[in-house]
Coordinates of C-alpha atoms in Angstrom, one line a residue:
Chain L
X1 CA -22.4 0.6 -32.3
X2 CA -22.4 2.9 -29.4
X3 CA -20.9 6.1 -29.8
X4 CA -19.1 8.0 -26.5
X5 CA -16.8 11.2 -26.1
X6 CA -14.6 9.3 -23.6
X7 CA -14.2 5.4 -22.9
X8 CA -12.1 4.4 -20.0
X9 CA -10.8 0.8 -20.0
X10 CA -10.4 -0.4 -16.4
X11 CA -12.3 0.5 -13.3
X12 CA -9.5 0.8 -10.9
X13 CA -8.0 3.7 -8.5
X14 CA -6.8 5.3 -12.1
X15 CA -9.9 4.8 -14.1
X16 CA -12.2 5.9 -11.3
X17 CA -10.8 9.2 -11.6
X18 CA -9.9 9.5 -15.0
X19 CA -14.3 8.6 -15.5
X20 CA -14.9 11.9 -12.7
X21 CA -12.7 14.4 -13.7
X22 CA -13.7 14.2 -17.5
X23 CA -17.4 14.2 -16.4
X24 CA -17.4 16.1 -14.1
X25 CA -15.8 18.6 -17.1
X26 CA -18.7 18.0 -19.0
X27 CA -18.1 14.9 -21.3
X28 CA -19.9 11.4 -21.8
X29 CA -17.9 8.9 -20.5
X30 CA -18.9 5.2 -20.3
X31 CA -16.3 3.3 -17.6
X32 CA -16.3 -0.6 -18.6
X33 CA -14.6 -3.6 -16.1
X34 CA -14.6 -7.2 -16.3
X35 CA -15.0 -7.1 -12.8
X36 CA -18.6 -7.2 -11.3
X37 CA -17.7 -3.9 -9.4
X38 CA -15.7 -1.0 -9.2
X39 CA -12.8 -0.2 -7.4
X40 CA -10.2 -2.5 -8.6
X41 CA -7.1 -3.8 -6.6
X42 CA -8.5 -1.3 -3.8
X43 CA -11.1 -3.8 -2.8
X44 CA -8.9 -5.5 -0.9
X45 CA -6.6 -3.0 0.5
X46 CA -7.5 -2.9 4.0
X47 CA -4.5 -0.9 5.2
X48 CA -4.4 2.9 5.6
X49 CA -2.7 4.6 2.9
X50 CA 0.9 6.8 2.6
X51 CA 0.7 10.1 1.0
X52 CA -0.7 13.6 1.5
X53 CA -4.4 14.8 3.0
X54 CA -5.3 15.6 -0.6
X55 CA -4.1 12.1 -1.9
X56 CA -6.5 10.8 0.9
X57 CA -3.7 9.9 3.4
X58 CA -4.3 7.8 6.3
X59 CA -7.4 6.5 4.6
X60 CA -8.0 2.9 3.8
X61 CA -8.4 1.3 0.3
X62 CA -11.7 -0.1 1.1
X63 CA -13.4 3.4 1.8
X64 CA -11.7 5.2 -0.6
X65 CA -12.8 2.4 -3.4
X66 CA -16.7 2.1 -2.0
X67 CA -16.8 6.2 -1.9
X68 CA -15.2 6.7 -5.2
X69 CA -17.7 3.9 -6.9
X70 CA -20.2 6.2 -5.2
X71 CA -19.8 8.9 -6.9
X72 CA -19.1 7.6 -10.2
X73 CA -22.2 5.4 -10.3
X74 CA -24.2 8.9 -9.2
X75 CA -22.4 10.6 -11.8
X76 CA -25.3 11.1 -14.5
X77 CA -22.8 11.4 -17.5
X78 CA -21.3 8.0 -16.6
X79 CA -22.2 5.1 -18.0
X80 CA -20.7 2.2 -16.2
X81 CA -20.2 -1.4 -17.4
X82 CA -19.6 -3.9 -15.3
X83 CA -18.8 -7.5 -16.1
X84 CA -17.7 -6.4 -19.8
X85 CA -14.1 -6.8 -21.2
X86 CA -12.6 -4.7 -23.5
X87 CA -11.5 -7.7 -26.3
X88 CA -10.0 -5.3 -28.4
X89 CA -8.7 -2.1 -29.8
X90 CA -9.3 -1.7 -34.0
X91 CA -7.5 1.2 -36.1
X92 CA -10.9 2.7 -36.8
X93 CA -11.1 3.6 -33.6
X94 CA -13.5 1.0 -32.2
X95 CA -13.5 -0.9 -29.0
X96 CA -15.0 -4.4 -29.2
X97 CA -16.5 -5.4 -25.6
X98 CA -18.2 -8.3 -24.4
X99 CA -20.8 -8.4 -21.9
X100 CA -23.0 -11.6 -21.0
X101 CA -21.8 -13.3 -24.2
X102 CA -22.9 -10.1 -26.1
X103 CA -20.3 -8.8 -28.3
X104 CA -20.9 -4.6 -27.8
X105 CA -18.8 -2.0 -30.5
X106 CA -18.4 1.4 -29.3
X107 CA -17.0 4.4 -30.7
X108 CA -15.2 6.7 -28.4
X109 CA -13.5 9.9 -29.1
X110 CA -11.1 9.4 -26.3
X111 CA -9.5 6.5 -24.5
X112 CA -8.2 6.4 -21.3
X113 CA -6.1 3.1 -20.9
X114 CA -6.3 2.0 -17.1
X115 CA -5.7 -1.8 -17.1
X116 CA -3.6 -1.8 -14.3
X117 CA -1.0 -4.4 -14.0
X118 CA -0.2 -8.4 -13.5
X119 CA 1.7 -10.0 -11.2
X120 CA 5.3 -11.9 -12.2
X121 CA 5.7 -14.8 -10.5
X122 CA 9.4 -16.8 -10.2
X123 CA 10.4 -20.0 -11.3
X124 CA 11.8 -22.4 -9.2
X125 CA 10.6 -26.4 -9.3
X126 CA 7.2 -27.5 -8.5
X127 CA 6.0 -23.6 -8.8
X128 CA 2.7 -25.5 -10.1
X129 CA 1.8 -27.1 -6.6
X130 CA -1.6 -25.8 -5.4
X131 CA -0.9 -23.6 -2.4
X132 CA 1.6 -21.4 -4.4
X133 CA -0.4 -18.2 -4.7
X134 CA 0.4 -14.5 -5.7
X135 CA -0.3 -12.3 -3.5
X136 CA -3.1 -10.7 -5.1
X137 CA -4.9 -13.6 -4.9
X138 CA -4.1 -14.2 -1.2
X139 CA -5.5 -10.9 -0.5
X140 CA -8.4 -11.4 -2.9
X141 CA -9.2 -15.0 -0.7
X142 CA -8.5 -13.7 2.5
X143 CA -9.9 -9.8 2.3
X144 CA -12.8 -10.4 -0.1
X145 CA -14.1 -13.8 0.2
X146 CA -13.2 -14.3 3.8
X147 CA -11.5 -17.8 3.0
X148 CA -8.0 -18.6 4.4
X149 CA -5.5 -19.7 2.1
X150 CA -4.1 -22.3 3.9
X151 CA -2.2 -22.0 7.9
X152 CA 1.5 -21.3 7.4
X153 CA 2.7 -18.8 4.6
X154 CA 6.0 -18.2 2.9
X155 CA 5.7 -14.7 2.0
X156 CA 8.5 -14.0 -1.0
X157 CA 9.0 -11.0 -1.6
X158 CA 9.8 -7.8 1.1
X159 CA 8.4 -5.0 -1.4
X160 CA 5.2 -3.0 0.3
X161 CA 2.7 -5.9 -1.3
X162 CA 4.7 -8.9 0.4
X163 CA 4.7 -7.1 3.4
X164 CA 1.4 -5.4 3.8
X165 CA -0.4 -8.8 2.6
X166 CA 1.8 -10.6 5.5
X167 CA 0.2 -8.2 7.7
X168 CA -3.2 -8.8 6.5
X169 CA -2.5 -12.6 6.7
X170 CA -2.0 -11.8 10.5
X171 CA -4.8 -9.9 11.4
X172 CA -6.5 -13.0 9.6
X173 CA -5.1 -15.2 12.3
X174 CA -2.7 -16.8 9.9
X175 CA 1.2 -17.6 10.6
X176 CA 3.5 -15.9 8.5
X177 CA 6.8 -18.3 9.0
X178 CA 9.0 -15.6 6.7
X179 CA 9.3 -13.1 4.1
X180 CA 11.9 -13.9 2.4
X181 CA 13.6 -11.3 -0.2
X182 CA 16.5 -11.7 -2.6
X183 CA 17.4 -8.0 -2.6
X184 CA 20.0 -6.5 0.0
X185 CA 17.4 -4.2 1.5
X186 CA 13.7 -4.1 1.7
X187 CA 12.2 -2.4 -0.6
X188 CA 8.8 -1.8 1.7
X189 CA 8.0 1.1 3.5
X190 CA 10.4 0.5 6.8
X191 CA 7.4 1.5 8.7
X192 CA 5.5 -1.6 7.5
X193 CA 8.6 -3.5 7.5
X194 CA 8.8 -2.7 11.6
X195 CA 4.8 -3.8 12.1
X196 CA 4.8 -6.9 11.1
X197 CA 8.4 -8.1 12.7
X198 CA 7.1 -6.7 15.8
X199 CA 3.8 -9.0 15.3
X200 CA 6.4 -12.3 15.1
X201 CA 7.7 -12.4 11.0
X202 CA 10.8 -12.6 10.8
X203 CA 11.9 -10.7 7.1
X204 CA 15.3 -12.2 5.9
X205 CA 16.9 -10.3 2.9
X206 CA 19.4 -11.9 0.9
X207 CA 17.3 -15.1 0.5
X208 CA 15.1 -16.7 -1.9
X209 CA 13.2 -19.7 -2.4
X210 CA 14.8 -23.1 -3.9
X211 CA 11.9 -25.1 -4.4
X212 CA 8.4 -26.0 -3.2
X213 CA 8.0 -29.3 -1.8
X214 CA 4.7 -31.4 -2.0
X215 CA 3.1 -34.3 -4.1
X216 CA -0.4 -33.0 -4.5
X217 CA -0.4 -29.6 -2.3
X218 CA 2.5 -27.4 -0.8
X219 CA 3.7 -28.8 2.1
X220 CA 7.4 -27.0 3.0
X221 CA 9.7 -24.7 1.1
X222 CA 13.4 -24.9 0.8
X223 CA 14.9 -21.5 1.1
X224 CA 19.1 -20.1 0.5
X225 CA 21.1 -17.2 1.4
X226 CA 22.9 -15.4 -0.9
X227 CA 25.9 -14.1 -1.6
X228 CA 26.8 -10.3 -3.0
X229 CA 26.5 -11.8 -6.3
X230 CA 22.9 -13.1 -5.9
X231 CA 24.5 -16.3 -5.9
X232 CA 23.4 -19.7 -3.3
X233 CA 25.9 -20.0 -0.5
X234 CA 26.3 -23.8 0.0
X235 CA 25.2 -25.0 3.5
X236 CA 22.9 -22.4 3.8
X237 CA 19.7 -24.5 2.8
X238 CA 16.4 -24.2 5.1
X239 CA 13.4 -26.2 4.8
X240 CA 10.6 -24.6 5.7
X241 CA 7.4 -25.7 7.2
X242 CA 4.6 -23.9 5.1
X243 CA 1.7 -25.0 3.2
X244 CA 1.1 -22.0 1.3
X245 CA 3.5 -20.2 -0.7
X246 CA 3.2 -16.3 -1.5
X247 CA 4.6 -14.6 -4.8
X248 CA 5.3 -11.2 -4.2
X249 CA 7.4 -10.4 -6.8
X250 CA 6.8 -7.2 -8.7
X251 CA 3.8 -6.0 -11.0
X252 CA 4.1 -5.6 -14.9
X253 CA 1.6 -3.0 -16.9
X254 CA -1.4 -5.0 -18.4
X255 CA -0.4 -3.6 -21.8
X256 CA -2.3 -5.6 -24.2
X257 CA -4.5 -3.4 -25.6
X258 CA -1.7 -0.4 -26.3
X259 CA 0.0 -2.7 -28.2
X260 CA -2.6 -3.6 -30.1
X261 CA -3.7 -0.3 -30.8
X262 CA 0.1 0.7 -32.2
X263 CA 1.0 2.9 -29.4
X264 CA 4.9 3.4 -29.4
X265 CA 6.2 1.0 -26.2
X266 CA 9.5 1.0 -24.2
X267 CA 11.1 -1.5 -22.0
X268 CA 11.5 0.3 -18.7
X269 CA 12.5 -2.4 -15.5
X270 CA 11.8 0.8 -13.1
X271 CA 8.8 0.9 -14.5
X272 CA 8.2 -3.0 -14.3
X273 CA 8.2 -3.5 -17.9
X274 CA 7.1 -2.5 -21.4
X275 CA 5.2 0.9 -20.8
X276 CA 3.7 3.5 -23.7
X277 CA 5.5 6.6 -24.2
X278 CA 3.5 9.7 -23.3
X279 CA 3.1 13.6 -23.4
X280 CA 2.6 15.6 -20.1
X281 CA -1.1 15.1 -21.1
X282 CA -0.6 11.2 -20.7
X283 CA -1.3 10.9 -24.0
X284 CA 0.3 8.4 -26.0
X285 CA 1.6 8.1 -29.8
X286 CA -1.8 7.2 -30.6
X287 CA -3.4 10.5 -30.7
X288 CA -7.1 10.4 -28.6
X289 CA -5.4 7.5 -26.2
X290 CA -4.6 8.4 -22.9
X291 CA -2.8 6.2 -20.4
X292 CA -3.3 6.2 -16.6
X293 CA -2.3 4.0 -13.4
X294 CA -0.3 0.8 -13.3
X295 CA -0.4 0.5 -16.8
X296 CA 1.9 3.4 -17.4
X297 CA 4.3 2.3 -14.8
X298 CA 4.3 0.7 -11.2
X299 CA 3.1 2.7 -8.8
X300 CA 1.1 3.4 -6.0
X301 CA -2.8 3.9 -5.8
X302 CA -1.9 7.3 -4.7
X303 CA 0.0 8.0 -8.3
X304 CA -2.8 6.0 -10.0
X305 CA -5.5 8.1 -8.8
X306 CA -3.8 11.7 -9.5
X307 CA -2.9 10.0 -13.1
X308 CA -6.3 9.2 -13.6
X309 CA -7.8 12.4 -12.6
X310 CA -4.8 13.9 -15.3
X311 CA -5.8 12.2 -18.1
X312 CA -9.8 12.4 -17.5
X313 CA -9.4 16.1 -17.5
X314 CA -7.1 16.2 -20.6
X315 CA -9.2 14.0 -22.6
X316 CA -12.1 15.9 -21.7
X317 CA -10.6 19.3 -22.4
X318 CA -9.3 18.0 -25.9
X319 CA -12.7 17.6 -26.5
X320 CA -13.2 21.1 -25.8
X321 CA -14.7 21.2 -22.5
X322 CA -13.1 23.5 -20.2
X323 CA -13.6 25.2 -16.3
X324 CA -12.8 27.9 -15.0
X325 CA -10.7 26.3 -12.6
X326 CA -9.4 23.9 -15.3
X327 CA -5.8 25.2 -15.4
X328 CA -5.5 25.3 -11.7
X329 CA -6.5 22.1 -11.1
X330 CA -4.6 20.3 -13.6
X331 CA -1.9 22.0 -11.9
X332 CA -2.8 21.1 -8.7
X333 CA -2.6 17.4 -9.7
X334 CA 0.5 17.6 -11.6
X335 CA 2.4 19.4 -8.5
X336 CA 1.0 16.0 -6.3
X337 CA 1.8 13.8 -8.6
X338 CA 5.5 15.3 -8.9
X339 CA 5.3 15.5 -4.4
X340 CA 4.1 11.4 -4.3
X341 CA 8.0 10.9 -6.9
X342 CA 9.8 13.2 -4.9
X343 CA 12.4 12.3 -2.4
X344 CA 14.7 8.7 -1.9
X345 CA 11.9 6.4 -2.4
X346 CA 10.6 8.1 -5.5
X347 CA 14.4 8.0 -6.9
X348 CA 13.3 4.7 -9.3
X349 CA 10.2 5.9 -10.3
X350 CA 11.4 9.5 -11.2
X351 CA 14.5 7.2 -12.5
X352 CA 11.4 5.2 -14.9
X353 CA 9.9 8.7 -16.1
X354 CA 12.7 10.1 -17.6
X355 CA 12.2 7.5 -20.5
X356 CA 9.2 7.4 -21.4
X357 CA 8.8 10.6 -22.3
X358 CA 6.9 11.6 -26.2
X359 CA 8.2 14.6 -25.8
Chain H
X1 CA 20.0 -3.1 11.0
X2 CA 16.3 -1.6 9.8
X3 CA 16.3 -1.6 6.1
X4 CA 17.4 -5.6 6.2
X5 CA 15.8 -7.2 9.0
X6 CA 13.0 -4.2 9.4
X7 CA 14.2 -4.6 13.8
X8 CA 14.4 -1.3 14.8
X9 CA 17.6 -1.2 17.1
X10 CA 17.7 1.2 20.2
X11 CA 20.4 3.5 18.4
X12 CA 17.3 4.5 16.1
X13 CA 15.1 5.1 19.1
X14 CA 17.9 7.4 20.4
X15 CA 17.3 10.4 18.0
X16 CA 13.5 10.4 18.7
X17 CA 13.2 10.4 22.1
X18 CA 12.2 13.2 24.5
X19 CA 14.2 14.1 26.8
X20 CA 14.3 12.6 30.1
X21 CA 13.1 15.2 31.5
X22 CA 10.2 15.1 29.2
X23 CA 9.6 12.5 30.4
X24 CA 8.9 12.4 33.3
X25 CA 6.4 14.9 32.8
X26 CA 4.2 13.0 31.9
X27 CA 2.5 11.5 28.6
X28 CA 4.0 12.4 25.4
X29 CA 4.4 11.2 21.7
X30 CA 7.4 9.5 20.2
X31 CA 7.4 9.0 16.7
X32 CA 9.7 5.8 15.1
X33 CA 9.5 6.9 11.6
X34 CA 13.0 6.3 10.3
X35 CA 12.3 7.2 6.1
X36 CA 12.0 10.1 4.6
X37 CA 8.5 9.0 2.9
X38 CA 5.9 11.0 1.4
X39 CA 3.3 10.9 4.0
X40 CA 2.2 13.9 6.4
X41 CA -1.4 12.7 7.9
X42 CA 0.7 13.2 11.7
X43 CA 1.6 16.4 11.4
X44 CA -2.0 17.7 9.9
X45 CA -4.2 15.9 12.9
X46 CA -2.0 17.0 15.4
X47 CA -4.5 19.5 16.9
X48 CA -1.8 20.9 19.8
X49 CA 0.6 21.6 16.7
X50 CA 3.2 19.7 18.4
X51 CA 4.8 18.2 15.3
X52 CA 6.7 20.4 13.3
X53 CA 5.3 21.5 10.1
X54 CA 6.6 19.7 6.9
X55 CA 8.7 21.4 4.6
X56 CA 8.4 19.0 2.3
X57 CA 6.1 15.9 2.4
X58 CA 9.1 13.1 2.6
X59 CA 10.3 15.0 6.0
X60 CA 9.9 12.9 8.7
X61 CA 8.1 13.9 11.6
X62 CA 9.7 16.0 14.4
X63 CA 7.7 16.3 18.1
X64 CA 7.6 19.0 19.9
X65 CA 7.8 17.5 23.2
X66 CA 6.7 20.5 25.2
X67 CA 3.7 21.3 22.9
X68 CA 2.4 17.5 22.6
X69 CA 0.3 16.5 25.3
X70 CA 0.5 12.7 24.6
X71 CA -3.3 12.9 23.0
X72 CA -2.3 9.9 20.8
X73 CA -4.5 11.8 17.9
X74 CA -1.6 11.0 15.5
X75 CA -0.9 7.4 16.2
X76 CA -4.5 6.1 14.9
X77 CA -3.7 8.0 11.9
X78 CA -0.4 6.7 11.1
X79 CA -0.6 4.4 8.3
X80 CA 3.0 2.9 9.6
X81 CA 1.8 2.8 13.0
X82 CA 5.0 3.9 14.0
X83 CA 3.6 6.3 16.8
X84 CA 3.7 5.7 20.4
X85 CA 2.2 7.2 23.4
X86 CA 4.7 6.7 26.8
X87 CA 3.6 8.2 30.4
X88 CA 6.3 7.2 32.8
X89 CA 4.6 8.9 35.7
X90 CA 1.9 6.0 35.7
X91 CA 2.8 4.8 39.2
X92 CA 6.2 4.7 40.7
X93 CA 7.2 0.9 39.4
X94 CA 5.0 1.2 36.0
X95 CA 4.7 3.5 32.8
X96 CA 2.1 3.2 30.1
X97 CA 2.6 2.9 27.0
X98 CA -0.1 3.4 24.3
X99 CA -0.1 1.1 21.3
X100 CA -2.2 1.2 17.9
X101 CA -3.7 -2.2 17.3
X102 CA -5.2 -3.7 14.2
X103 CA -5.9 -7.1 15.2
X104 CA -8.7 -9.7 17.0
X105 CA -9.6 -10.2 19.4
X106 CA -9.0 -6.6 21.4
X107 CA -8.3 -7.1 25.0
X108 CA -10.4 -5.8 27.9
X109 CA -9.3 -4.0 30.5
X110 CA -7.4 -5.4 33.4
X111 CA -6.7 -8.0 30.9
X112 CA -2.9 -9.2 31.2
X113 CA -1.1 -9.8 27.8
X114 CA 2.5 -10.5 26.7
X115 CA 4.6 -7.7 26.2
X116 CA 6.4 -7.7 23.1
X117 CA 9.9 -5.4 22.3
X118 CA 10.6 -4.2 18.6
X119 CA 11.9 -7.5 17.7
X120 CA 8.5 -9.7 18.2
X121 CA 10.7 -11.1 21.1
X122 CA 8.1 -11.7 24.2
X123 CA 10.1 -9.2 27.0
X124 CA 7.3 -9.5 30.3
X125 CA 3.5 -9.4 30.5
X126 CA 1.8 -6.1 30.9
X127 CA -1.9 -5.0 32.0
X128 CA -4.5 -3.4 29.8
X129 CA -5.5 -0.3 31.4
X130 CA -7.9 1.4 28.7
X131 CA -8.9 0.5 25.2
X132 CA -9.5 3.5 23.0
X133 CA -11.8 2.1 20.2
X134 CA -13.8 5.6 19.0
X135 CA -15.2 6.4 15.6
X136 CA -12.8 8.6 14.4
X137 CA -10.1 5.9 15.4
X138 CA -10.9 4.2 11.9
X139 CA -10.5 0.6 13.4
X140 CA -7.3 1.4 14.7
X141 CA -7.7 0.6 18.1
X142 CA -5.2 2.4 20.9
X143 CA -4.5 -0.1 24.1
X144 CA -3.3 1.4 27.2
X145 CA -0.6 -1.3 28.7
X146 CA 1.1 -1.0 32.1
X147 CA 4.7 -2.4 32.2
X148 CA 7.6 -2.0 34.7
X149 CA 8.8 0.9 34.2
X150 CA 12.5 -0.3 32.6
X151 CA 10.7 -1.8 29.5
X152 CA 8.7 1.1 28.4
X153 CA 11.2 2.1 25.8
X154 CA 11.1 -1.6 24.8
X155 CA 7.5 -2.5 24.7
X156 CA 5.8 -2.0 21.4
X157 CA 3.6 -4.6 20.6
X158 CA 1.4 -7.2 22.6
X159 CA 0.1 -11.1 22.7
X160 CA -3.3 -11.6 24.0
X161 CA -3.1 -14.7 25.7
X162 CA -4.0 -18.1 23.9
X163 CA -3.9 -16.2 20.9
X164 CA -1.0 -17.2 18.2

């Protein structure tokens, strides 16, 4: 059994943080992935981020992911496991992990939850043919491994992930035929939405895919309009000529081990699913388990982050450690976090907070 | 219209532009950000303070036409790349307008591409004139292009040639 002050499940934006602001406080933290590195979904984000200066604004996932790793690997109260899964949560407090086939215990005094989220994906016939892809994993082919997924893509989806991976498909040298999207509007930044119709995609809203055609592989998509209703107009059938399809349909929290571990859970769609209830310390019912990130709600890396430097410092201070600038800071972050949910586009998410509150 | 096709239509341009006087001064920014979105990375690297500061971090940015020089500091750090550079006093048929750029392979100079409107609709060719390609860029590379005058509220994107 190893014993810890603070374990953070999930090596993402959120966890990242989370493992430097309760260090950097003073605590023993070990940081565990089942990925081979750090950095999560921000591997692969090659774009420049929204947000403010302090948020890292105008910087690109890539860079903000390798410097963040940086640190956290030069962090001396850190211990970092890579490769290891958390496999469960037991009511004595105990994590099981495994790690090159080894089965590891450890004992934490705090959790921080960071698991991020999954992708949905959409029914429609032959959604099993290979070439139908989410879009993580289009952006983990093309941005990581350098492979291309196939040469014409049906992005579905207009939300900032269809768009910015249709973007990324381009600078790949890949045709994006469409982005389709059932909504009215689309839900991307309109910024985003503008680059890549300038670069030759058209985006039609009000439309969504019918079925994939193929015997062995993709080879065309049959796309509708819709009506107000979000209903098929007859006549109004495309076929497509693609050999890759793109799911970009929404993210839901990886919430697994919260369930597991009791903590009180509410079904919150602007939140993209079932989410933990949680004190302004991000602390859930579970008393010592902290959530952060995409697994509290669907957000952006920007959120993730500041909730991941929120909970690190309140798990840490529970613990006792403190700062002089302690109160400032966690100030500091909450007034960002509540700047990144402010205005329209922070209407849902504000919309997703008011539920989930412990009170 | 913008938030269902993502086109934006020249009645959005119209409340950004700078005057016509302006110009024809001479270089100057012209920011097509139509949200209200929390980002502000424009207004803090604007090192003439041309860009009004934000109240609030979804305001969306507002040039100061006679303070911006046309740098083009802001554009490479627009994470929309939704900032262009136009100089209509280029030559008397041709204006330049300066476009961030994020894909292979970058042009050289004297290098004629196809001009592209806001639509992806191929309007005319245009010439490179300069590549800006620095360090502090961030691999977002800012290309000079020369079109006829009449298409430099129009132009905002390019085709190298051969290239899909």
């Amino acid at each position: 059994m190893k014993y810890t002050e603070v374990a953070i499940v999930g090596g993402g934006p959120a966890g990242l943080t989370a493992a430097m602001s309760a260090a950097k406080l003073g605590a023993e933290v070990i940081l565990i992935d089942r990925n081979d590195y750090l950095g999560g979904q921000l591997i692969k984000q090659t774009h420049r981020f929204f947000g403010s200066k302090q948020q890292r604004a105008s910087e690109r996932g890539i860079d903000i992911a390798r410097e963040l790793s940086d640190q956290v690997m030069n962090i001396p109260n850190i211990q970092v496991m890579t490769e290891a899964t958390v496999l469960g949560y037991y009511e004595d407090g105990v994590l099981l992990v495994e790690q090159n086939k080894k089965i590891i215990t450890i004992h934490p005094k705090r959790i921080v939850i960071s698991t991020g989220g999954a992708e949905k994906t959409l029914l429609f016939p032959n959604n099993d043919l290979p070439g139908v892809y989410g879009a993580g994993a289009v952006q983990t082919l093309v941005n990581v491994y350098g492979v291309k997924p196939g040469k014409k893509v049906l992005m579905v989806g207009a939300g900032n992930i269809g768009v910015i991976v249709s973007y990324q498909l381009l600078q790949a040298g890949i045709e994006v035929v469409a982005i389709i999207e059932a909504a009215p509007k689309i839900g991307a930044y309109w910024v985003h939405a503008a680059k890549v119709v300038r670069a030759g995609v058209p985006i039609l809203t009000r439309h969504t895919i019918v079925k994939a055609h193929g015997e062995r592989e993709v080879n065309g998509a049959t796309v509708v309009r819709l009506d107000e209703n979000w209903q098929p107009i007859t006549g109004t059938q495309k076929k497509l000529d693609v050999d890759v399809i793109c799911l970009s349909v929404g993210l839901t929290p990886l919430s697994e081990l919260l369930w597991q571990a009791g903590c009180k859970m509410v079904y919150v769609p602007e939140l993209g699913g079932n989410v933990p209830l949680r004190n302004e310390h991000l602390e859930t019912s579970v008393p010592g388990i902290y959530v952060a990130g995409d697994v509290a709600g669907i957000e952006e890396a920007s959120a993730a982050m500041m909730e991941g430097s929120l909970a690190g410092l309140e798990a840490a201070a529970s613990l006792g450690y403190t700062s002089e600038t302690l109160q400032e800071n966690l100030r500091d972050v909450l007034e960002q976090l509540k700047g990144l949910r402010s205005g329209s586009v922070g209407e849902k998410i504000r919309k997703g907070m008011e539920q989930v509150s412990l009170g | 219209m913008l938030p269902q096709d993502g086109i934006v239509r020249p009645e959005d341009v119209a409340s950004v532009l700078p005057p016509e006087e302006r110009l024809a001064q001479g270089p100057v920014a012209i920011a097509e950000c139509f949200q209200n979105i929390p980002c502000d990375p424009c207004y803090h690297n604007c090192k003439q303070g041309a860009i009004q500061e934000f109240k609030e971090i979804n305001d969306r940015p507002q040039i100061i036409f006679d303070k911006c020089n046309g740098c083009g500091t802001c554009m490479s750090r627009c994470p929309g790349l939704a900032i262009f550079v136009v100089d209509a006093t280029f030559s008397d048929s041709e204006a330049i307008v300066k476009i961030p750029y994020e894909f292979l392979p970058i042009p050289d100079v004297n290098e004629t591409v196809t001009a592209i409107n806001r639509a992806g609709q191929a309007v005319g060719e245009a010439r490179v004139v300069r590549v800006q390609n620095t360090k502090v860029q961030d691999r977002t590379v800012i290309v000079w292009l020369a079109v006829p005058k009449e298409l430099m509220l129009e132009v905002r994107h390019f085709k190298v040639r051969g290239v899909q």
